[in-house]
PDB file of C-alpha atoms in Angstrom:
ATOM      1  CA  UNK A   1     -16.490  52.672 -16.471  1.00  0.00           C
ATOM      2  CA  UNK A   2     -16.467  51.253 -19.933  1.00  0.00           C
ATOM      3  CA  UNK A   3     -19.635  51.496 -22.027  1.00  0.00           C
ATOM      4  CA  UNK A   4     -20.563  48.560 -24.166  1.00  0.00           C
ATOM      5  CA  UNK A   5     -23.946  48.472 -26.269  1.00  0.00           C
ATOM      6  CA  UNK A   6     -25.926  45.372 -26.150  1.00  0.00           C
ATOM      7  CA  UNK A   7     -27.353  44.903 -29.754  1.00  0.00           C
ATOM      8  CA  UNK A   8     -26.667  43.364 -33.025  1.00  0.00           C
ATOM      9  CA  UNK A   9     -28.292  46.460 -35.073  1.00  0.00           C
ATOM     10  CA  UNK A  10     -25.303  47.918 -36.815  1.00  0.00           C
ATOM     11  CA  UNK A  11     -26.866  51.157 -37.533  1.00  0.00           C
ATOM     12  CA  UNK A  12     -27.287  51.836 -33.757  1.00  0.00           C
ATOM     13  CA  UNK A  13     -23.689  50.771 -33.198  1.00  0.00           C
ATOM     14  CA  UNK A  14     -22.584  53.057 -35.835  1.00  0.00           C
ATOM     15  CA  UNK A  15     -24.498  55.995 -34.318  1.00  0.00           C
ATOM     16  CA  UNK A  16     -23.228  55.496 -30.847  1.00  0.00           C
ATOM     17  CA  UNK A  17     -19.554  54.795 -31.951  1.00  0.00           C
ATOM     18  CA  UNK A  18     -19.638  58.412 -33.630  1.00  0.00           C
ATOM     19  CA  UNK A  19     -20.127  59.902 -30.219  1.00  0.00           C
ATOM     20  CA  UNK A  20     -16.764  58.432 -29.069  1.00  0.00           C
ATOM     21  CA  UNK A  21     -18.527  56.883 -25.913  1.00  0.00           C
ATOM     22  CA  UNK A  22     -18.611  53.249 -27.008  1.00  0.00           C
ATOM     23  CA  UNK A  23     -15.870  50.845 -25.852  1.00  0.00           C
ATOM     24  CA  UNK A  24     -17.250  47.566 -27.203  1.00  0.00           C
ATOM     25  CA  UNK A  25     -20.289  45.515 -28.149  1.00  0.00           C
ATOM     26  CA  UNK A  26     -22.221  42.601 -26.679  1.00  0.00           C
ATOM     27  CA  UNK A  27     -24.511  40.331 -28.738  1.00  0.00           C
ATOM     28  CA  UNK A  28     -26.218  37.085 -28.013  1.00  0.00           C
ATOM     29  CA  UNK A  29     -28.395  34.582 -29.965  1.00  0.00           C
ATOM     30  CA  UNK A  30     -31.557  36.540 -29.221  1.00  0.00           C
ATOM     31  CA  UNK A  31     -30.086  39.819 -30.585  1.00  0.00           C
ATOM     32  CA  UNK A  32     -28.865  38.021 -33.570  1.00  0.00           C
ATOM     33  CA  UNK A  33     -32.308  36.339 -34.123  1.00  0.00           C
ATOM     34  CA  UNK A  34     -33.926  39.884 -33.798  1.00  0.00           C
ATOM     35  CA  UNK A  35     -31.595  41.322 -36.380  1.00  0.00           C
ATOM     36  CA  UNK A  36     -32.620  38.859 -39.097  1.00  0.00           C
ATOM     37  CA  UNK A  37     -29.094  38.550 -40.398  1.00  0.00           C
ATOM     38  CA  UNK A  38     -26.427  35.860 -40.475  1.00  0.00           C
ATOM     39  CA  UNK A  39     -24.459  35.659 -37.228  1.00  0.00           C
ATOM     40  CA  UNK A  40     -20.941  35.631 -38.613  1.00  0.00           C
ATOM     41  CA  UNK A  41     -21.756  38.310 -41.064  1.00  0.00           C
ATOM     42  CA  UNK A  42     -23.105  40.562 -38.193  1.00  0.00           C
ATOM     43  CA  UNK A  43     -19.992  39.965 -35.881  1.00  0.00           C
ATOM     44  CA  UNK A  44     -17.657  40.728 -38.628  1.00  0.00           C
ATOM     45  CA  UNK A  45     -19.368  44.013 -39.535  1.00  0.00           C
ATOM     46  CA  UNK A  46     -19.395  44.965 -35.824  1.00  0.00           C
ATOM     47  CA  UNK A  47     -15.614  44.199 -35.488  1.00  0.00           C
ATOM     48  CA  UNK A  48     -15.223  46.567 -38.229  1.00  0.00           C
ATOM     49  CA  UNK A  49     -17.041  49.379 -36.510  1.00  0.00           C
ATOM     50  CA  UNK A  50     -15.581  49.275 -32.975  1.00  0.00           C
ATOM     51  CA  UNK A  51     -11.993  48.702 -31.936  1.00  0.00           C
ATOM     52  CA  UNK A  52     -12.986  47.415 -28.613  1.00  0.00           C
ATOM     53  CA  UNK A  53     -14.088  43.949 -27.641  1.00  0.00           C
ATOM     54  CA  UNK A  54     -17.186  42.420 -29.423  1.00  0.00           C
ATOM     55  CA  UNK A  55     -18.769  39.420 -27.608  1.00  0.00           C
ATOM     56  CA  UNK A  56     -19.854  36.737 -29.984  1.00  0.00           C
ATOM     57  CA  UNK A  57     -21.479  33.856 -28.064  1.00  0.00           C
ATOM     58  CA  UNK A  58     -20.977  30.145 -28.583  1.00  0.00           C
ATOM     59  CA  UNK A  59     -24.302  28.062 -28.767  1.00  0.00           C
ATOM     60  CA  UNK A  60     -22.799  24.551 -28.015  1.00  0.00           C
ATOM     61  CA  UNK A  61     -23.162  23.183 -24.419  1.00  0.00           C
ATOM     62  CA  UNK A  62     -20.215  20.766 -24.249  1.00  0.00           C
ATOM     63  CA  UNK A  63     -16.552  21.719 -24.230  1.00  0.00           C
ATOM     64  CA  UNK A  64     -15.401  20.142 -27.230  1.00  0.00           C
ATOM     65  CA  UNK A  65     -17.925  21.829 -29.449  1.00  0.00           C
ATOM     66  CA  UNK A  66     -17.584  25.061 -27.782  1.00  0.00           C
ATOM     67  CA  UNK A  67     -14.046  25.026 -28.795  1.00  0.00           C
ATOM     68  CA  UNK A  68     -14.743  24.154 -32.317  1.00  0.00           C
ATOM     69  CA  UNK A  69     -17.259  27.184 -32.414  1.00  0.00           C
ATOM     70  CA  UNK A  70     -14.895  29.475 -30.765  1.00  0.00           C
ATOM     71  CA  UNK A  71     -12.087  28.488 -33.444  1.00  0.00           C
ATOM     72  CA  UNK A  72     -14.441  29.748 -35.995  1.00  0.00           C
ATOM     73  CA  UNK A  73     -15.501  32.900 -34.089  1.00  0.00           C
ATOM     74  CA  UNK A  74     -11.903  34.124 -33.070  1.00  0.00           C
ATOM     75  CA  UNK A  75     -10.760  33.972 -36.870  1.00  0.00           C
ATOM     76  CA  UNK A  76     -13.204  36.783 -37.684  1.00  0.00           C
ATOM     77  CA  UNK A  77     -11.163  39.617 -36.169  1.00  0.00           C
ATOM     78  CA  UNK A  78      -8.788  40.212 -33.452  1.00  0.00           C
ATOM     79  CA  UNK A  79     -11.233  41.927 -31.359  1.00  0.00           C
ATOM     80  CA  UNK A  80     -13.889  39.059 -30.967  1.00  0.00           C
ATOM     81  CA  UNK A  81     -14.490  38.179 -27.241  1.00  0.00           C
ATOM     82  CA  UNK A  82     -15.721  34.622 -27.000  1.00  0.00           C
ATOM     83  CA  UNK A  83     -18.891  34.328 -24.854  1.00  0.00           C
ATOM     84  CA  UNK A  84     -19.492  31.168 -22.901  1.00  0.00           C
ATOM     85  CA  UNK A  85     -22.261  30.099 -20.436  1.00  0.00           C
ATOM     86  CA  UNK A  86     -21.314  29.871 -16.672  1.00  0.00           C
ATOM     87  CA  UNK A  87     -21.410  26.014 -16.636  1.00  0.00           C
ATOM     88  CA  UNK A  88     -18.790  23.628 -15.955  1.00  0.00           C
ATOM     89  CA  UNK A  89     -18.061  22.991 -19.661  1.00  0.00           C
ATOM     90  CA  UNK A  90     -18.295  26.807 -20.180  1.00  0.00           C
ATOM     91  CA  UNK A  91     -15.570  27.370 -17.518  1.00  0.00           C
ATOM     92  CA  UNK A  92     -13.477  24.620 -18.900  1.00  0.00           C
ATOM     93  CA  UNK A  93     -13.648  26.324 -22.244  1.00  0.00           C
ATOM     94  CA  UNK A  94     -12.791  29.684 -20.651  1.00  0.00           C
ATOM     95  CA  UNK A  95      -9.721  28.366 -19.159  1.00  0.00           C
ATOM     96  CA  UNK A  96      -8.543  26.911 -22.324  1.00  0.00           C
ATOM     97  CA  UNK A  97      -9.262  30.005 -24.447  1.00  0.00           C
ATOM     98  CA  UNK A  98      -7.752  32.551 -22.023  1.00  0.00           C
ATOM     99  CA  UNK A  99      -4.741  30.310 -21.569  1.00  0.00           C
ATOM    100  CA  UNK A 100      -4.305  30.884 -25.437  1.00  0.00           C
ATOM    101  CA  UNK A 101      -4.648  34.562 -25.245  1.00  0.00           C
ATOM    102  CA  UNK A 102      -8.239  34.948 -26.254  1.00  0.00           C
ATOM    103  CA  UNK A 103     -10.705  37.269 -24.496  1.00  0.00           C
ATOM    104  CA  UNK A 104     -13.675  35.482 -22.899  1.00  0.00           C
ATOM    105  CA  UNK A 105     -16.910  36.963 -21.565  1.00  0.00           C
ATOM    106  CA  UNK A 106     -18.626  34.398 -19.019  1.00  0.00           C
ATOM    107  CA  UNK A 107     -22.367  35.201 -19.175  1.00  0.00           C
ATOM    108  CA  UNK A 108     -25.517  34.323 -17.413  1.00  0.00           C
ATOM    109  CA  UNK A 109     -24.036  35.065 -13.923  1.00  0.00           C
ATOM    110  CA  UNK A 110     -26.479  35.251 -11.073  1.00  0.00           C
ATOM    111  CA  UNK A 111     -24.472  34.629  -7.869  1.00  0.00           C
ATOM    112  CA  UNK A 112     -21.192  35.853  -6.294  1.00  0.00           C
ATOM    113  CA  UNK A 113     -20.025  32.395  -6.078  1.00  0.00           C
ATOM    114  CA  UNK A 114     -20.504  31.901  -9.797  1.00  0.00           C
ATOM    115  CA  UNK A 115     -18.512  35.027 -10.275  1.00  0.00           C
ATOM    116  CA  UNK A 116     -15.600  33.696  -8.145  1.00  0.00           C
ATOM    117  CA  UNK A 117     -15.685  30.464 -10.182  1.00  0.00           C
ATOM    118  CA  UNK A 118     -15.305  32.533 -13.414  1.00  0.00           C
ATOM    119  CA  UNK A 119     -12.542  34.789 -12.117  1.00  0.00           C
ATOM    120  CA  UNK A 120     -10.464  31.589 -11.077  1.00  0.00           C
ATOM    121  CA  UNK A 121     -11.142  30.019 -14.531  1.00  0.00           C
ATOM    122  CA  UNK A 122      -9.410  33.280 -15.933  1.00  0.00           C
ATOM    123  CA  UNK A 123     -12.420  35.117 -17.396  1.00  0.00           C
ATOM    124  CA  UNK A 124     -11.835  38.372 -19.029  1.00  0.00           C
ATOM    125  CA  UNK A 125     -15.240  39.578 -18.324  1.00  0.00           C
ATOM    126  CA  UNK A 126     -17.922  38.222 -15.957  1.00  0.00           C
ATOM    127  CA  UNK A 127     -21.418  39.185 -16.931  1.00  0.00           C
ATOM    128  CA  UNK A 128     -23.812  39.397 -13.934  1.00  0.00           C
ATOM    129  CA  UNK A 129     -27.624  40.048 -15.175  1.00  0.00           C
ATOM    130  CA  UNK A 130     -28.920  42.722 -12.778  1.00  0.00           C
ATOM    131  CA  UNK A 131     -32.232  43.283 -14.574  1.00  0.00           C
ATOM    132  CA  UNK A 132     -33.231  39.646 -14.676  1.00  0.00           C
ATOM    133  CA  UNK A 133     -32.072  39.171 -11.008  1.00  0.00           C
ATOM    134  CA  UNK A 134     -34.327  41.939 -10.067  1.00  0.00           C
ATOM    135  CA  UNK A 135     -37.097  40.472 -12.006  1.00  0.00           C
ATOM    136  CA  UNK A 136     -36.848  37.365  -9.745  1.00  0.00           C
ATOM    137  CA  UNK A 137     -37.054  39.219  -6.429  1.00  0.00           C
ATOM    138  CA  UNK A 138     -33.245  39.555  -5.789  1.00  0.00           C
ATOM    139  CA  UNK A 139     -31.237  42.739  -5.752  1.00  0.00           C
ATOM    140  CA  UNK A 140     -29.221  43.032  -8.722  1.00  0.00           C
ATOM    141  CA  UNK A 141     -27.029  45.842  -7.483  1.00  0.00           C
ATOM    142  CA  UNK A 142     -26.160  43.944  -4.216  1.00  0.00           C
ATOM    143  CA  UNK A 143     -24.789  41.220  -6.475  1.00  0.00           C
ATOM    144  CA  UNK A 144     -22.418  43.749  -8.161  1.00  0.00           C
ATOM    145  CA  UNK A 145     -21.354  44.960  -4.686  1.00  0.00           C
ATOM    146  CA  UNK A 146     -20.532  41.321  -3.667  1.00  0.00           C
ATOM    147  CA  UNK A 147     -18.653  40.562  -6.740  1.00  0.00           C
ATOM    148  CA  UNK A 148     -16.624  43.744  -6.505  1.00  0.00           C
ATOM    149  CA  UNK A 149     -15.603  43.018  -2.770  1.00  0.00           C
ATOM    150  CA  UNK A 150     -14.670  39.515  -3.681  1.00  0.00           C
ATOM    151  CA  UNK A 151     -12.594  40.391  -6.696  1.00  0.00           C
ATOM    152  CA  UNK A 152     -10.948  43.299  -4.813  1.00  0.00           C
ATOM    153  CA  UNK A 153     -10.044  40.864  -1.849  1.00  0.00           C
ATOM    154  CA  UNK A 154      -8.090  38.661  -4.229  1.00  0.00           C
ATOM    155  CA  UNK A 155      -6.868  41.030  -6.899  1.00  0.00           C
ATOM    156  CA  UNK A 156      -8.731  39.165  -9.524  1.00  0.00           C
ATOM    157  CA  UNK A 157      -8.076  40.713 -13.055  1.00  0.00           C
ATOM    158  CA  UNK A 158     -11.657  39.686 -14.367  1.00  0.00           C
ATOM    159  CA  UNK A 159     -13.620  42.816 -15.109  1.00  0.00           C
ATOM    160  CA  UNK A 160     -17.290  42.861 -13.905  1.00  0.00           C
ATOM    161  CA  UNK A 161     -19.510  43.687 -16.883  1.00  0.00           C
ATOM    162  CA  UNK A 162     -22.869  44.525 -15.542  1.00  0.00           C
ATOM    163  CA  UNK A 163     -25.554  43.114 -18.033  1.00  0.00           C
ATOM    164  CA  UNK A 164     -29.233  43.034 -18.282  1.00  0.00           C
ATOM    165  CA  UNK A 165     -29.168  46.834 -17.572  1.00  0.00           C
ATOM    166  CA  UNK A 166     -32.820  48.107 -17.853  1.00  0.00           C
ATOM    167  CA  UNK A 167     -32.502  51.875 -16.984  1.00  0.00           C
ATOM    168  CA  UNK A 168     -30.254  54.836 -16.231  1.00  0.00           C
ATOM    169  CA  UNK A 169     -30.322  54.124 -12.473  1.00  0.00           C
ATOM    170  CA  UNK A 170     -28.655  50.572 -13.118  1.00  0.00           C
ATOM    171  CA  UNK A 171     -25.842  52.602 -14.914  1.00  0.00           C
ATOM    172  CA  UNK A 172     -25.361  55.120 -12.074  1.00  0.00           C
ATOM    173  CA  UNK A 173     -25.419  52.453  -9.322  1.00  0.00           C
ATOM    174  CA  UNK A 174     -22.808  50.153 -11.282  1.00  0.00           C
ATOM    175  CA  UNK A 175     -20.696  53.225 -11.578  1.00  0.00           C
ATOM    176  CA  UNK A 176     -20.787  54.119  -7.907  1.00  0.00           C
ATOM    177  CA  UNK A 177     -19.888  50.555  -7.087  1.00  0.00           C
ATOM    178  CA  UNK A 178     -17.038  50.546  -9.132  1.00  0.00           C
ATOM    179  CA  UNK A 179     -17.989  48.081 -12.072  1.00  0.00           C
ATOM    180  CA  UNK A 180     -15.468  48.012 -14.824  1.00  0.00           C
ATOM    181  CA  UNK A 181     -17.987  47.726 -17.739  1.00  0.00           C
ATOM    182  CA  UNK A 182     -21.855  48.052 -18.394  1.00  0.00           C
ATOM    183  CA  UNK A 183     -23.542  46.900 -21.383  1.00  0.00           C
ATOM    184  CA  UNK A 184     -26.941  48.351 -22.252  1.00  0.00           C
ATOM    185  CA  UNK A 185     -29.398  48.558 -25.048  1.00  0.00           C
ATOM    186  CA  UNK A 186     -29.113  51.737 -27.259  1.00  0.00           C
ATOM    187  CA  UNK A 187     -32.276  53.235 -25.760  1.00  0.00           C
ATOM    188  CA  UNK A 188     -30.768  53.041 -22.160  1.00  0.00           C
ATOM    189  CA  UNK A 189     -27.404  54.718 -23.178  1.00  0.00           C
ATOM    190  CA  UNK A 190     -29.359  57.331 -24.979  1.00  0.00           C
ATOM    191  CA  UNK A 191     -31.509  58.046 -21.925  1.00  0.00           C
ATOM    192  CA  UNK A 192     -28.339  58.870 -20.084  1.00  0.00           C
ATOM    193  CA  UNK A 193     -28.357  62.259 -22.078  1.00  0.00           C
ATOM    194  CA  UNK A 194     -31.656  63.315 -20.985  1.00  0.00           C
ATOM    195  CA  UNK A 195     -32.454  65.700 -18.209  1.00  0.00           C
ATOM    196  CA  UNK A 196     -35.432  68.186 -18.180  1.00  0.00           C
ATOM    197  CA  UNK A 197     -33.046  71.081 -16.917  1.00  0.00           C
ATOM    198  CA  UNK A 198     -30.898  70.637 -19.862  1.00  0.00           C
ATOM    199  CA  UNK A 199     -33.668  70.563 -22.302  1.00  0.00           C
ATOM    200  CA  UNK A 200     -35.222  73.669 -20.571  1.00  0.00           C
ATOM    201  CA  UNK A 201     -31.797  75.436 -20.541  1.00  0.00           C
ATOM    202  CA  UNK A 202     -31.323  74.877 -24.323  1.00  0.00           C
ATOM    203  CA  UNK A 203     -34.885  76.061 -25.041  1.00  0.00           C
ATOM    204  CA  UNK A 204     -34.307  79.228 -22.955  1.00  0.00           C
ATOM    205  CA  UNK A 205     -30.894  79.930 -24.888  1.00  0.00           C
ATOM    206  CA  UNK A 206     -32.522  79.438 -28.243  1.00  0.00           C
ATOM    207  CA  UNK A 207     -35.414  81.837 -27.401  1.00  0.00           C
ATOM    208  CA  UNK A 208     -33.014  84.396 -26.315  1.00  0.00           C
ATOM    209  CA  UNK A 209     -30.631  83.894 -29.170  1.00  0.00           C
ATOM    210  CA  UNK A 210     -33.522  84.379 -31.731  1.00  0.00           C
ATOM    211  CA  UNK A 211     -34.320  87.600 -30.140  1.00  0.00           C
ATOM    212  CA  UNK A 212     -30.847  88.980 -31.013  1.00  0.00           C
ATOM    213  CA  UNK A 213     -31.537  88.490 -34.588  1.00  0.00           C
ATOM    214  CA  UNK A 214     -27.956  87.373 -35.212  1.00  0.00           C
ATOM    215  CA  UNK A 215     -26.620  84.209 -37.007  1.00  0.00           C
ATOM    216  CA  UNK A 216     -23.270  82.304 -36.336  1.00  0.00           C
ATOM    217  CA  UNK A 217     -23.023  81.345 -40.010  1.00  0.00           C
TER     218      UNK A 217
END
């Protein structure tokens, strides 16, 4: 499963990229606002940090303007992935862009039927929001299971990009189901490293090493 980080904080992206674990980045208008920086400037910097897809979202709601915004965004770098909403105009834009060889991430997916439509429109990625789904009384991971089944039934090439990931269990369950990608905030990715027995083991080894009075350097 590919690991994308969901942030516009370039310092966090550089730190995670240095681990070799980062396969791409997702951004959205809210994350750009949080960064306090200019949208195009941030996307360009991120594209220079990671080689994988960098999702940059259009903000127009009509197809014609979406295409104009996409034309600007795709000029930034070859690894820009245009992010569009799961609407009729969004999927129309998706079809046009993927037909021209551009990566497209269809976002704000909350049903398997929507995911089916996105795959038929040629989406590179579909982004079901599991955390927000859970928040509204639905089972986010069941949604991923349903999409995986449908995509496998018809051999769709669209990759399932699990979004709105809130905690490590979302990551684990996504991997067990067979999601292609997950995108999570830096804090969730860093939490994957944590285990009390690992910490306890390190503490024990260091205590014993100190007793030897030796030094590696």
